[in-house]
Amino acid sequence: MLAFIGRSVIQKIVTLFFVSVVSFAIIHIAPGEPSQVDPLNPKFTPEMVERFRQAFHLDRPLYVQYAFFYRDLLTGNTVSWKDNQPVLHKIGERFFNSLPLFIVGTLITWTVSFPVGIRSAIFRGGAYDRSATLLSYVLISIPGFFFAYMLIIFVVGQFQVPVIGMQTFGMTDTPWFFRLNDRLWHMLLPSMLGATGGIAVLSRYVRSQMLEVENQDYVRTARAKGLPWEMVHYKHALRNALLPFVTMFGLILPGLIGGSVIIESIFSWPGLGRMAYEAILARDYPVILTINFIAAVLVLIGTFVSDILYVIVDPRIRL
Amino acid sequence: MVPVGLSLILLQSYFWVPSYEEQSRGNAGRLEEFINASIGDASILNPILSADSASSEIENLIFEGLIDRDENLRFRGRVAESWTVSEEAYFFINTAQPAPGSGDGDVEALVAYLQTLRNQPASLPENLQGAFGNIREISLVPARTDTVRRQQPAAAGREAVDLTIRVTAPPRVKLTLRDVDPNLFAHLAEVLGPDYFSSFQPRRYVSVPAPIAQTELDLLAKDLLPAVEHNPVIEFRLRPDVKFHDGREVTAKDVKFTYDAIMDPKNLSPRVADYEPVKDIQIIDPHTVRIVYKRLHSPAVGTWAMGLLPEHLLNEDRLRQEALRTGRDPAAFSMRQSEFNRRPVGSGPFVFREWKSDQYITLDRFAEYWEGAPNYKRYIYRILPDLLTQEMEFYAGTIDAYGVQPYQVARLQQDPRFQNFSGTSYAYAYIGYNLRRPPFDDPRVRRALAMAIDVDRIIDFILYRQGERTTGPFLKQTEYYNHAIAPVSCDPEGALKLLAEAGWRRNADGRLEKGGQKLQFTLITNSGNDTRKSILAIAQDAWKQIGIDVRTDLVEWSVFIKERINKLDFDAVVLGWSMGIDPDLYQIWHSSQTGPHQLNFAGYRNPEADDLIIRIRQEYDLDRKVALCHRLHAIIAGDLPYTFLYVGKWTAVLDRRIVIRETDPGGKDRFRPIQPTRTGNYMFYFNQWTKLADAPQFHQ
């Protein structure tokens, strides 16, 4: 076990290095300049463009820029080009805005998809299964932004309540209880929207996993020996069907960053995904690369955790 | 169980959220807030450092410059109470040239001669009387000897050289003028002799120990000792009662500090180019500042609209303290890193309060604003990156103004709940041709191409009529725009006739040909702009109709700029320029700016236009400037290096309850509806705006 952990940590560090090189190269090869350098602005003389490029080290060879960037990142000194704010501080702030949305969304996704998927599998072919299937395909097919607009127009039109942002604008002198609920309300739509797509996909997975297990010999045996219905489905079948989801659980971590660009933009939610998107538009390399690096670290940690979890959950696997 | 519980918790929250009606009814404070929305967040709230529109929108409320523009886009004083523009002009005594009155090189005699002419203008020919009447003082600057250090930049085959130059300058005559006079030396030459200035040999007064090429030395000498020099002088008189938000008075020191901060290379200010012509800035007394320029450059006046920075919060000491406090290297720490940019202090009508990145920026009114505090107590700038969201928020009353999309204008203008304003934007769209390449080098072809396109159709169908035709590169709202010029009308038959004159005739297939060569080219634009894409299609179709083989291409913006525009590798492009109020066209239209990476990428060259562009830059008198601009407009509209398409129209909707509140001398409030200025700016009287609880009825 220890040997496995050691090996896997080394492997992941090597992978991380390659990720850092490739992402750095891709961003610099992509055309475009930081938005501070605007060659079509008559007020920008070529000397000034050159001065900006020097200040951002853009005139140095790529490997020097790479060294500069990762030196700053590892010492925690990276600064955004857009507003000169420390990148880690910016990311930290946004992280705590995205986190509740992510937690609520994930909770809803996982807690809803399992019952729905399991029920579909148990009563496969029935009216419930078929309507659930239809609904999931509808939800998968509707583009997220369109669905979001429809929901906003519906809610604002019907109930005349604000839904945009993290809280109602200008609600500052109200008791904490109102404010808390106000925040919850603003979380409702975006997290539900984030969850619907997830539910549609995940419940399909659950259903097919369940179906596969339900056809196994040991389930038939369990049924044959006259075990109660719940026991057969929830103990013998479900436990085994759950195994592959352990892997998935590790992989939802990086969703924290990239999962919600569109929803965050539509709802003016000041989260991580939106910051990353705006940084890409402004070619704010330090922010893009830092987020990218953190995402890579999260993916690697996620896979690592799911490897370990797998060992714990599945007694057949020995390292 | 968990999902049900969670959903219940979330859903119950609905009952605690105020609906919009409750917000404005129970919340009287809302009427005293103005909430504006923006797609993007500000980046840095410091007028000398920012380059994006969101930041400058906020800066305009927090900071204030010496001057700004009034209803008619002319200058008016803000922090400055008044100002004068005068000139100091110099010329070197040219001993090689005998001049009247001076005998051979008697300097004092020459000055005395000029003084007599000035005192008795009647003795002069009529065209010189004005010029001499404008001279306030004539004096002599004695000869001086100086040592100057210069670095000669590296050139082919050699390194950069440091030169120590000995300059023994001859005496100089200084003329102090009442008004700036660009033609002063032309007029003086009529008295002193036509070659008096041009035959001055600066080379004779300069010696360099190190050997350098003769031509280089000539250039250097000319640069160090120019025969004549115009030094326009602006003297601003500051209002005595203007305060920064922290209570400190705004003084001439702050003006000088703002200038120094812009020029400090450490700060990387994007506005350096605007202030490069400044020679010297002097503090005469705490409320008078005098700015001397190196040369005639009238766009420089407008640069003093730049917001003034508080010296006492940003001087070297303060920055050093901040660097030490935050544990950074004081040597590398500049204004760019300062916390000031996140919580600025200025002297404008609003005081900075709070900035939540990507959420909102709030400002409070400044009670001690010199012109009287604004009516609104608070200004809130919300960041709503999605247009539909903005629209929904506007309908619901949580933002007060909404910039309407062209396709919504017809509908929203009818809406009785809103008042609407529209005007033309400070930008125009055009099709630009690469005049270096045939057939675009032939003006007849360019005119024919313009005649083939029905611009009105573009305006009707692509812009939903939210555009107006334009005929030249000046801002339509200003006096500089020449309204006498009619736009090129759509006339495909006439276009064919013109092309035939140029030698292009239709062949058997109906394609235009000249000497076996087909008329074909590629029209490109950047991808991601639907309007330009549609213009591309309409132009292609229109030109195909008359037999031109046009291909089109969409290129990603940065590639488009880097590979096509900057390298001058294109036939024709659909693009747009945004315009400033000042009519300086140097960078986009002067023939010296036609190289790669320069902005005259069309390659427009016209000696007469060049001359006018320079004269416009040097002219300080508004009426003369307007006349020059009208002439230049006519020349460009005749040459048609671009097919000028349109200026876009914007429309904004506001809640009907927002009105202007003024207090008359008796202390009574009077209300009147918001009226845009002649140039279409409806926010001009923003400080007098107020929101009423109910929509008012105004009677004529």
PDB file of C-alpha atoms in Angstrom, chain A residues 31-33 39-45 48 51-52 55 82-85 94 97 104 107-108 111-112 149 152-153 156 159-164 166-171 177-178 181-182 184-185 187-188 191 265-266 268 270 274 278 283, chain B residues 2-3 6 9-14 16-20 23 35 41-44 265 268-274 336-337 339 342 357-360 380 382-386 388-389 392-393 556-559 561-562 577 587-588 599 601:
ATOM      1  CA  PRO A  31      -2.810  34.063 -31.031  1.00  0.00           C
ATOM      2  CA  GLY A  32      -3.654  37.261 -29.209  1.00  0.00           C
ATOM      3  CA  GLU A  33      -2.055  39.576 -26.739  1.00  0.00           C
ATOM      4  CA  PRO A  39      -2.139  47.692 -31.146  1.00  0.00           C
ATOM      5  CA  LEU A  40      -5.253  49.215 -32.750  1.00  0.00           C
ATOM      6  CA  ASN A  41      -5.571  51.986 -30.198  1.00  0.00           C
ATOM      7  CA  PRO A  42      -4.148  55.198 -31.695  1.00  0.00           C
ATOM      8  CA  LYS A  43      -2.952  56.197 -28.229  1.00  0.00           C
ATOM      9  CA  PHE A  44      -0.675  53.191 -28.084  1.00  0.00           C
ATOM     10  CA  THR A  45       2.654  53.947 -29.634  1.00  0.00           C
ATOM     11  CA  MET A  48       4.533  51.601 -25.273  1.00  0.00           C
ATOM     12  CA  ARG A  51       7.275  48.571 -22.674  1.00  0.00           C
ATOM     13  CA  PHE A  52       4.231  46.532 -21.694  1.00  0.00           C
ATOM     14  CA  ALA A  55       6.956  44.487 -18.054  1.00  0.00           C
ATOM     15  CA  LYS A  82      -5.591  42.950 -15.439  1.00  0.00           C
ATOM     16  CA  ASP A  83      -5.707  44.596 -12.013  1.00  0.00           C
ATOM     17  CA  ASN A  84      -2.400  43.803 -10.294  1.00  0.00           C
ATOM     18  CA  GLN A  85      -4.173  41.807  -7.599  1.00  0.00           C
ATOM     19  CA  ARG A  94     -13.981  33.241  -5.911  1.00  0.00           C
ATOM     20  CA  ASN A  97     -18.360  31.919  -3.908  1.00  0.00           C
ATOM     21  CA  VAL A 104     -25.571  22.147  -3.209  1.00  0.00           C
ATOM     22  CA  LEU A 107     -25.698  17.051  -3.331  1.00  0.00           C
ATOM     23  CA  ILE A 108     -28.855  17.461  -5.371  1.00  0.00           C
ATOM     24  CA  THR A 111     -29.119  12.365  -3.981  1.00  0.00           C
ATOM     25  CA  VAL A 112     -31.695  12.591  -6.747  1.00  0.00           C
ATOM     26  CA  TYR A 149     -33.165  31.891 -19.679  1.00  0.00           C
ATOM     27  CA  ILE A 152     -35.343  33.183 -15.263  1.00  0.00           C
ATOM     28  CA  ILE A 153     -38.063  34.631 -17.454  1.00  0.00           C
ATOM     29  CA  VAL A 156     -39.191  36.720 -12.666  1.00  0.00           C
ATOM     30  CA  PHE A 159     -43.227  35.662  -8.921  1.00  0.00           C
ATOM     31  CA  GLN A 160     -41.598  39.067  -9.403  1.00  0.00           C
ATOM     32  CA  VAL A 161     -38.626  38.171  -7.237  1.00  0.00           C
ATOM     33  CA  PRO A 162     -34.980  38.754  -7.971  1.00  0.00           C
ATOM     34  CA  VAL A 163     -32.902  35.753  -8.971  1.00  0.00           C
ATOM     35  CA  ILE A 164     -29.716  37.315 -10.278  1.00  0.00           C
ATOM     36  CA  MET A 166     -25.652  36.075  -4.887  1.00  0.00           C
ATOM     37  CA  GLN A 167     -28.206  38.116  -2.948  1.00  0.00           C
ATOM     38  CA  THR A 168     -30.955  40.653  -3.497  1.00  0.00           C
ATOM     39  CA  PHE A 169     -29.414  43.935  -4.359  1.00  0.00           C
ATOM     40  CA  GLY A 170     -29.454  46.536  -1.594  1.00  0.00           C
ATOM     41  CA  MET A 171     -30.643  44.188   1.151  1.00  0.00           C
ATOM     42  CA  PHE A 177     -32.329  35.370   9.053  1.00  0.00           C
ATOM     43  CA  PHE A 178     -33.804  37.176   6.054  1.00  0.00           C
ATOM     44  CA  ASN A 181     -32.806  32.894   3.263  1.00  0.00           C
ATOM     45  CA  ASP A 182     -32.257  35.453   0.579  1.00  0.00           C
ATOM     46  CA  LEU A 184     -30.471  30.420  -0.212  1.00  0.00           C
ATOM     47  CA  TRP A 185     -33.083  31.595  -2.651  1.00  0.00           C
ATOM     48  CA  MET A 187     -28.676  29.677  -4.843  1.00  0.00           C
ATOM     49  CA  LEU A 188     -31.782  27.739  -5.761  1.00  0.00           C
ATOM     50  CA  SER A 191     -27.714  25.071  -8.357  1.00  0.00           C
ATOM     51  CA  SER A 265     -22.196  34.279 -16.299  1.00  0.00           C
ATOM     52  CA  ILE A 266     -25.951  34.208 -16.770  1.00  0.00           C
ATOM     53  CA  SER A 268     -23.863  37.121 -12.552  1.00  0.00           C
ATOM     54  CA  PRO A 270     -18.919  35.902  -9.108  1.00  0.00           C
ATOM     55  CA  ARG A 274     -16.558  33.010 -14.762  1.00  0.00           C
ATOM     56  CA  GLU A 278     -12.973  36.386 -18.447  1.00  0.00           C
ATOM     57  CA  ARG A 283      -5.463  36.963 -22.170  1.00  0.00           C
TER      58      ARG A 283
ATOM     59  CA  VAL B   2     -32.127  14.171   1.748  1.00  0.00           C
ATOM     60  CA  PRO B   3     -33.175  15.612  -1.615  1.00  0.00           C
ATOM     61  CA  LEU B   6     -32.738  20.076   0.764  1.00  0.00           C
ATOM     62  CA  ILE B   9     -35.014  24.326   2.644  1.00  0.00           C
ATOM     63  CA  LEU B  10     -34.215  25.986  -0.655  1.00  0.00           C
ATOM     64  CA  LEU B  11     -37.803  26.491  -1.680  1.00  0.00           C
ATOM     65  CA  GLN B  12     -38.982  27.899   1.620  1.00  0.00           C
ATOM     66  CA  SER B  13     -36.475  30.700   1.196  1.00  0.00           C
ATOM     67  CA  TYR B  14     -38.763  32.117  -1.470  1.00  0.00           C
ATOM     68  CA  TRP B  16     -38.456  35.619   2.701  1.00  0.00           C
ATOM     69  CA  VAL B  17     -37.285  37.314  -0.444  1.00  0.00           C
ATOM     70  CA  PRO B  18     -38.725  40.759  -1.134  1.00  0.00           C
ATOM     71  CA  SER B  19     -40.572  41.053  -4.410  1.00  0.00           C
ATOM     72  CA  TYR B  20     -39.652  44.029  -6.564  1.00  0.00           C
ATOM     73  CA  GLN B  23     -38.417  46.737  -2.584  1.00  0.00           C
ATOM     74  CA  ILE B  35     -28.122  51.643 -10.329  1.00  0.00           C
ATOM     75  CA  ASP B  41     -15.992  44.805 -14.325  1.00  0.00           C
ATOM     76  CA  ALA B  42     -13.585  47.702 -13.917  1.00  0.00           C
ATOM     77  CA  SER B  43      -9.966  46.661 -13.791  1.00  0.00           C
ATOM     78  CA  ILE B  44      -8.062  49.466 -12.120  1.00  0.00           C
ATOM     79  CA  PRO B 265       8.215  54.944 -16.712  1.00  0.00           C
ATOM     80  CA  LEU B 268       3.543  52.119 -17.367  1.00  0.00           C
ATOM     81  CA  SER B 269       0.799  54.635 -18.001  1.00  0.00           C
ATOM     82  CA  PRO B 270      -0.984  54.075 -21.314  1.00  0.00           C
ATOM     83  CA  ARG B 271      -1.389  57.843 -21.670  1.00  0.00           C
ATOM     84  CA  VAL B 272       2.271  58.789 -22.035  1.00  0.00           C
ATOM     85  CA  ALA B 273       1.877  59.639 -25.716  1.00  0.00           C
ATOM     86  CA  ASP B 274      -0.711  62.337 -24.918  1.00  0.00           C
ATOM     87  CA  ARG B 336       0.369  50.275 -10.291  1.00  0.00           C
ATOM     88  CA  GLN B 337       0.646  48.010  -7.262  1.00  0.00           C
ATOM     89  CA  GLU B 339      -4.076  49.704  -2.938  1.00  0.00           C
ATOM     90  CA  ARG B 342      -8.895  49.520  -5.435  1.00  0.00           C
ATOM     91  CA  SER B 357     -15.053  42.255  -7.853  1.00  0.00           C
ATOM     92  CA  ASP B 358     -17.450  41.071 -10.545  1.00  0.00           C
ATOM     93  CA  GLN B 359     -20.443  42.054  -8.421  1.00  0.00           C
ATOM     94  CA  TYR B 360     -20.734  45.773  -7.904  1.00  0.00           C
ATOM     95  CA  ILE B 380     -24.153  51.693  -7.909  1.00  0.00           C
ATOM     96  CA  ARG B 382     -23.549  46.442 -11.119  1.00  0.00           C
ATOM     97  CA  ILE B 383     -21.682  43.933 -13.186  1.00  0.00           C
ATOM     98  CA  LEU B 384     -24.130  41.798 -15.141  1.00  0.00           C
ATOM     99  CA  PRO B 385     -22.200  39.956 -17.820  1.00  0.00           C
ATOM    100  CA  ASP B 386     -25.287  38.755 -19.642  1.00  0.00           C
ATOM    101  CA  LEU B 388     -30.671  39.220 -21.232  1.00  0.00           C
ATOM    102  CA  THR B 389     -30.109  39.273 -17.503  1.00  0.00           C
ATOM    103  CA  MET B 392     -34.748  41.310 -16.981  1.00  0.00           C
ATOM    104  CA  GLU B 393     -33.220  43.279 -14.138  1.00  0.00           C
ATOM    105  CA  GLU B 556     -10.066  35.332 -35.876  1.00  0.00           C
ATOM    106  CA  TRP B 557      -9.438  38.795 -34.359  1.00  0.00           C
ATOM    107  CA  SER B 558      -5.866  38.416 -33.145  1.00  0.00           C
ATOM    108  CA  VAL B 559      -4.763  36.647 -36.308  1.00  0.00           C
ATOM    109  CA  ILE B 561      -4.675  42.053 -36.663  1.00  0.00           C
ATOM    110  CA  LYS B 562      -1.322  40.331 -36.467  1.00  0.00           C
ATOM    111  CA  TRP B 577     -12.924  53.083 -35.947  1.00  0.00           C
ATOM    112  CA  GLN B 587      -2.215  58.352 -36.999  1.00  0.00           C
ATOM    113  CA  ILE B 588      -4.963  57.046 -39.227  1.00  0.00           C
ATOM    114  CA  LEU B 599      -2.678  52.626 -38.336  1.00  0.00           C
ATOM    115  CA  PHE B 601      -2.949  50.492 -43.111  1.00  0.00           C
TER     116      PHE B 601
END
